[in-house]
Structures are given as structure tokens and as C-alpha cells.
Amino acid sequence: ERMNGSGYPQGLSGEEILLEARVLAVADVVEAMSSHRPYRAALSIKTALEEITKNRGTLYEPSAVNACLALYEEKNDLMPKADKYRKYSVRKNKVKIRRFG
């Protein structure tokens, strides 16, 4: 779900969306963008934070975005380190799945 009602599954908007879900949506976007995916390399934390800032109030809960930005600003010494080690993401490695039973 998105703040402007453009999300899914129910197209809820604003206060219709549980606060917990609005907070998780911001965390999910930052994590998803800054993690390696099979179809693209991880993006920088800076890029993820720019995305939530650009869409604050439209797609994402403003107070959740503000809290996220404040946390990263408070811990800003961690951001360059996090970006530096993205290339070592375990998600880049293929995992063999075995079925038991």
C-alpha cells in the first residue's frame, strides 16, 4: 500500500494503512534498493534515501521517512562503510537448495 492509494492489494491510502505498515514500507524500500538483486547490483544507501525523500508524503509516510533520515544522519559514519561492503553481499552468491523428506 502507498500513501496516495496507488499500492496493492487493497489500494488503501493515508490513515487507512496501519502505521506499522507505513513504517515497514519505508524500511523495505531502503533495504530492497540497497541490497543486491539477481537483476541488478545493490544501489547506494544515498540513492535509497533520495528515493524516500523524493516520495515523502506521496508514496511513503512522512514521519517514517523523517525518522529513517534522522537515524541515518545520526549514524552517518556507517553509510560509507555500508556502501563499501555491498559488493560482498551474500545474496550475490548462488545458494544450492536441498529438499529433505
PDB file of C-alpha atoms in Angstrom:
ATOM      1  CA  GLU A   1       0.000   0.000   0.000  1.00  0.00           C
ATOM      2  CA  ARG A   2       1.144   3.546  -0.690  1.00  0.00           C
ATOM      3  CA  MET A   3       0.145   6.815   0.960  1.00  0.00           C
ATOM      4  CA  ASN A   4      -1.548   8.065  -2.227  1.00  0.00           C
ATOM      5  CA  GLY A   5      -3.600   4.879  -2.669  1.00  0.00           C
ATOM      6  CA  SER A   6      -1.590   3.616  -5.631  1.00  0.00           C
ATOM      7  CA  GLY A   7      -0.409   0.451  -3.883  1.00  0.00           C
ATOM      8  CA  TYR A   8      -1.821  -3.022  -3.522  1.00  0.00           C
ATOM      9  CA  PRO A   9      -3.551  -5.263  -2.549  1.00  0.00           C
ATOM     10  CA  GLN A  10      -6.444  -3.021  -1.498  1.00  0.00           C
ATOM     11  CA  GLY A  11      -5.448   0.431  -2.726  1.00  0.00           C
ATOM     12  CA  LEU A  12      -5.623   1.882   0.777  1.00  0.00           C
ATOM     13  CA  SER A  13      -4.358   5.410   1.337  1.00  0.00           C
ATOM     14  CA  GLY A  14      -3.153   7.599   4.186  1.00  0.00           C
ATOM     15  CA  GLU A  15      -4.556   6.762   7.597  1.00  0.00           C
ATOM     16  CA  GLU A  16      -6.344   3.691   6.195  1.00  0.00           C
ATOM     17  CA  ILE A  17      -2.941   1.996   6.185  1.00  0.00           C
ATOM     18  CA  LEU A  18      -1.749   0.776   9.580  1.00  0.00           C
ATOM     19  CA  LEU A  19       1.074   2.912  10.965  1.00  0.00           C
ATOM     20  CA  GLU A  20       3.186  -0.224  11.340  1.00  0.00           C
ATOM     21  CA  ALA A  21       2.760  -0.971   7.637  1.00  0.00           C
ATOM     22  CA  ARG A  22       3.694   2.594   6.701  1.00  0.00           C
ATOM     23  CA  VAL A  23       6.887   2.356   8.747  1.00  0.00           C
ATOM     24  CA  LEU A  24       7.752  -1.048   7.284  1.00  0.00           C
ATOM     25  CA  ALA A  25       7.181   0.257   3.753  1.00  0.00           C
ATOM     26  CA  VAL A  26       9.955   2.820   4.226  1.00  0.00           C
ATOM     27  CA  ALA A  27      12.324   0.258   5.752  1.00  0.00           C
ATOM     28  CA  ASP A  28      11.511  -2.216   2.975  1.00  0.00           C
ATOM     29  CA  VAL A  29      12.295   0.265   0.199  1.00  0.00           C
ATOM     30  CA  VAL A  30      15.632   1.267   1.724  1.00  0.00           C
ATOM     31  CA  GLU A  31      16.608  -2.371   2.282  1.00  0.00           C
ATOM     32  CA  ALA A  32      15.440  -3.512  -1.154  1.00  0.00           C
ATOM     33  CA  MET A  33      17.209  -0.735  -3.028  1.00  0.00           C
ATOM     34  CA  SER A  34      20.468  -1.132  -1.123  1.00  0.00           C
ATOM     35  CA  SER A  35      20.568  -4.929  -1.470  1.00  0.00           C
ATOM     36  CA  HIS A  36      21.823  -6.963  -4.394  1.00  0.00           C
ATOM     37  CA  ARG A  37      19.126  -8.417  -6.627  1.00  0.00           C
ATOM     38  CA  PRO A  38      19.543 -11.083  -9.316  1.00  0.00           C
ATOM     39  CA  TYR A  39      18.690  -8.498 -11.963  1.00  0.00           C
ATOM     40  CA  ARG A  40      20.831  -5.586 -10.665  1.00  0.00           C
ATOM     41  CA  ALA A  41      23.635  -4.673  -8.306  1.00  0.00           C
ATOM     42  CA  ALA A  42      22.887  -3.058  -4.970  1.00  0.00           C
ATOM     43  CA  LEU A  43      22.251   0.667  -5.132  1.00  0.00           C
ATOM     44  CA  SER A  44      23.860   3.024  -2.645  1.00  0.00           C
ATOM     45  CA  ILE A  45      22.236   3.939   0.645  1.00  0.00           C
ATOM     46  CA  LYS A  46      22.320   7.543  -0.586  1.00  0.00           C
ATOM     47  CA  THR A  47      20.208   6.584  -3.623  1.00  0.00           C
ATOM     48  CA  ALA A  48      17.692   4.777  -1.412  1.00  0.00           C
ATOM     49  CA  LEU A  49      17.421   7.759   0.930  1.00  0.00           C
ATOM     50  CA  GLU A  50      16.953  10.088  -2.045  1.00  0.00           C
ATOM     51  CA  GLU A  51      14.075   7.868  -3.244  1.00  0.00           C
ATOM     52  CA  ILE A  52      12.182   8.018   0.044  1.00  0.00           C
ATOM     53  CA  THR A  53      12.854  11.754   0.360  1.00  0.00           C
ATOM     54  CA  LYS A  54      11.578  12.437  -3.164  1.00  0.00           C
ATOM     55  CA  ASN A  55       8.366  10.484  -2.491  1.00  0.00           C
ATOM     56  CA  ARG A  56       7.793  11.537   1.134  1.00  0.00           C
ATOM     57  CA  GLY A  57       4.080  12.162   1.597  1.00  0.00           C
ATOM     58  CA  THR A  58       3.188  10.740  -1.813  1.00  0.00           C
ATOM     59  CA  LEU A  59       4.248   7.108  -1.517  1.00  0.00           C
ATOM     60  CA  TYR A  60       5.757   6.998   1.966  1.00  0.00           C
ATOM     61  CA  GLU A  61       4.624   8.143   5.412  1.00  0.00           C
ATOM     62  CA  PRO A  62       6.353  11.496   6.079  1.00  0.00           C
ATOM     63  CA  SER A  63       7.066  10.778   9.752  1.00  0.00           C
ATOM     64  CA  ALA A  64       8.559   7.363   8.891  1.00  0.00           C
ATOM     65  CA  VAL A  65      10.765   8.947   6.220  1.00  0.00           C
ATOM     66  CA  ASN A  66      11.853  11.665   8.652  1.00  0.00           C
ATOM     67  CA  ALA A  67      12.703   9.063  11.298  1.00  0.00           C
ATOM     68  CA  CYS A  68      14.675   6.989   8.784  1.00  0.00           C
ATOM     69  CA  LEU A  69      16.610  10.019   7.569  1.00  0.00           C
ATOM     70  CA  ALA A  70      17.312  11.099  11.158  1.00  0.00           C
ATOM     71  CA  LEU A  71      18.672   7.652  12.014  1.00  0.00           C
ATOM     72  CA  TYR A  72      20.984   7.627   9.013  1.00  0.00           C
ATOM     73  CA  GLU A  73      22.086  11.202   9.720  1.00  0.00           C
ATOM     74  CA  GLU A  74      22.799  10.289  13.337  1.00  0.00           C
ATOM     75  CA  LYS A  75      24.793   7.261  12.206  1.00  0.00           C
ATOM     76  CA  ASN A  76      26.216   8.867   9.065  1.00  0.00           C
ATOM     77  CA  ASP A  77      29.642   7.388   9.660  1.00  0.00           C
ATOM     78  CA  LEU A  78      28.104   3.972   8.923  1.00  0.00           C
ATOM     79  CA  MET A  79      26.759   4.826   5.470  1.00  0.00           C
ATOM     80  CA  PRO A  80      30.064   4.918   3.560  1.00  0.00           C
ATOM     81  CA  LYS A  81      31.090   1.657   5.229  1.00  0.00           C
ATOM     82  CA  ALA A  82      27.778   0.007   4.358  1.00  0.00           C
ATOM     83  CA  ASP A  83      28.098   1.059   0.723  1.00  0.00           C
ATOM     84  CA  LYS A  84      31.734  -0.085   0.616  1.00  0.00           C
ATOM     85  CA  TYR A  85      30.816  -3.626   1.627  1.00  0.00           C
ATOM     86  CA  ARG A  86      27.793  -4.025  -0.671  1.00  0.00           C
ATOM     87  CA  LYS A  87      29.995  -5.918  -3.126  1.00  0.00           C
ATOM     88  CA  TYR A  88      30.345  -8.669  -0.519  1.00  0.00           C
ATOM     89  CA  SER A  89      26.608  -9.233  -0.250  1.00  0.00           C
ATOM     90  CA  VAL A  90      25.804 -12.891   0.383  1.00  0.00           C
ATOM     91  CA  ARG A  91      22.883 -12.560  -1.993  1.00  0.00           C
ATOM     92  CA  LYS A  92      25.309 -12.415  -4.902  1.00  0.00           C
ATOM     93  CA  ASN A  93      26.362 -15.968  -4.177  1.00  0.00           C
ATOM     94  CA  LYS A  94      24.205 -18.711  -5.545  1.00  0.00           C
ATOM     95  CA  VAL A  95      22.718 -20.928  -2.890  1.00  0.00           C
ATOM     96  CA  LYS A  96      22.006 -24.569  -3.547  1.00  0.00           C
ATOM     97  CA  ILE A  97      18.679 -25.607  -2.064  1.00  0.00           C
ATOM     98  CA  ARG A  98      18.255 -29.164  -0.881  1.00  0.00           C
ATOM     99  CA  ARG A  99      14.916 -30.705  -0.131  1.00  0.00           C
ATOM    100  CA  PHE A 100      14.544 -33.094   2.742  1.00  0.00           C
ATOM    101  CA  GLY A 101      11.831 -35.656   3.237  1.00  0.00           C
TER     102      GLY A 101
END
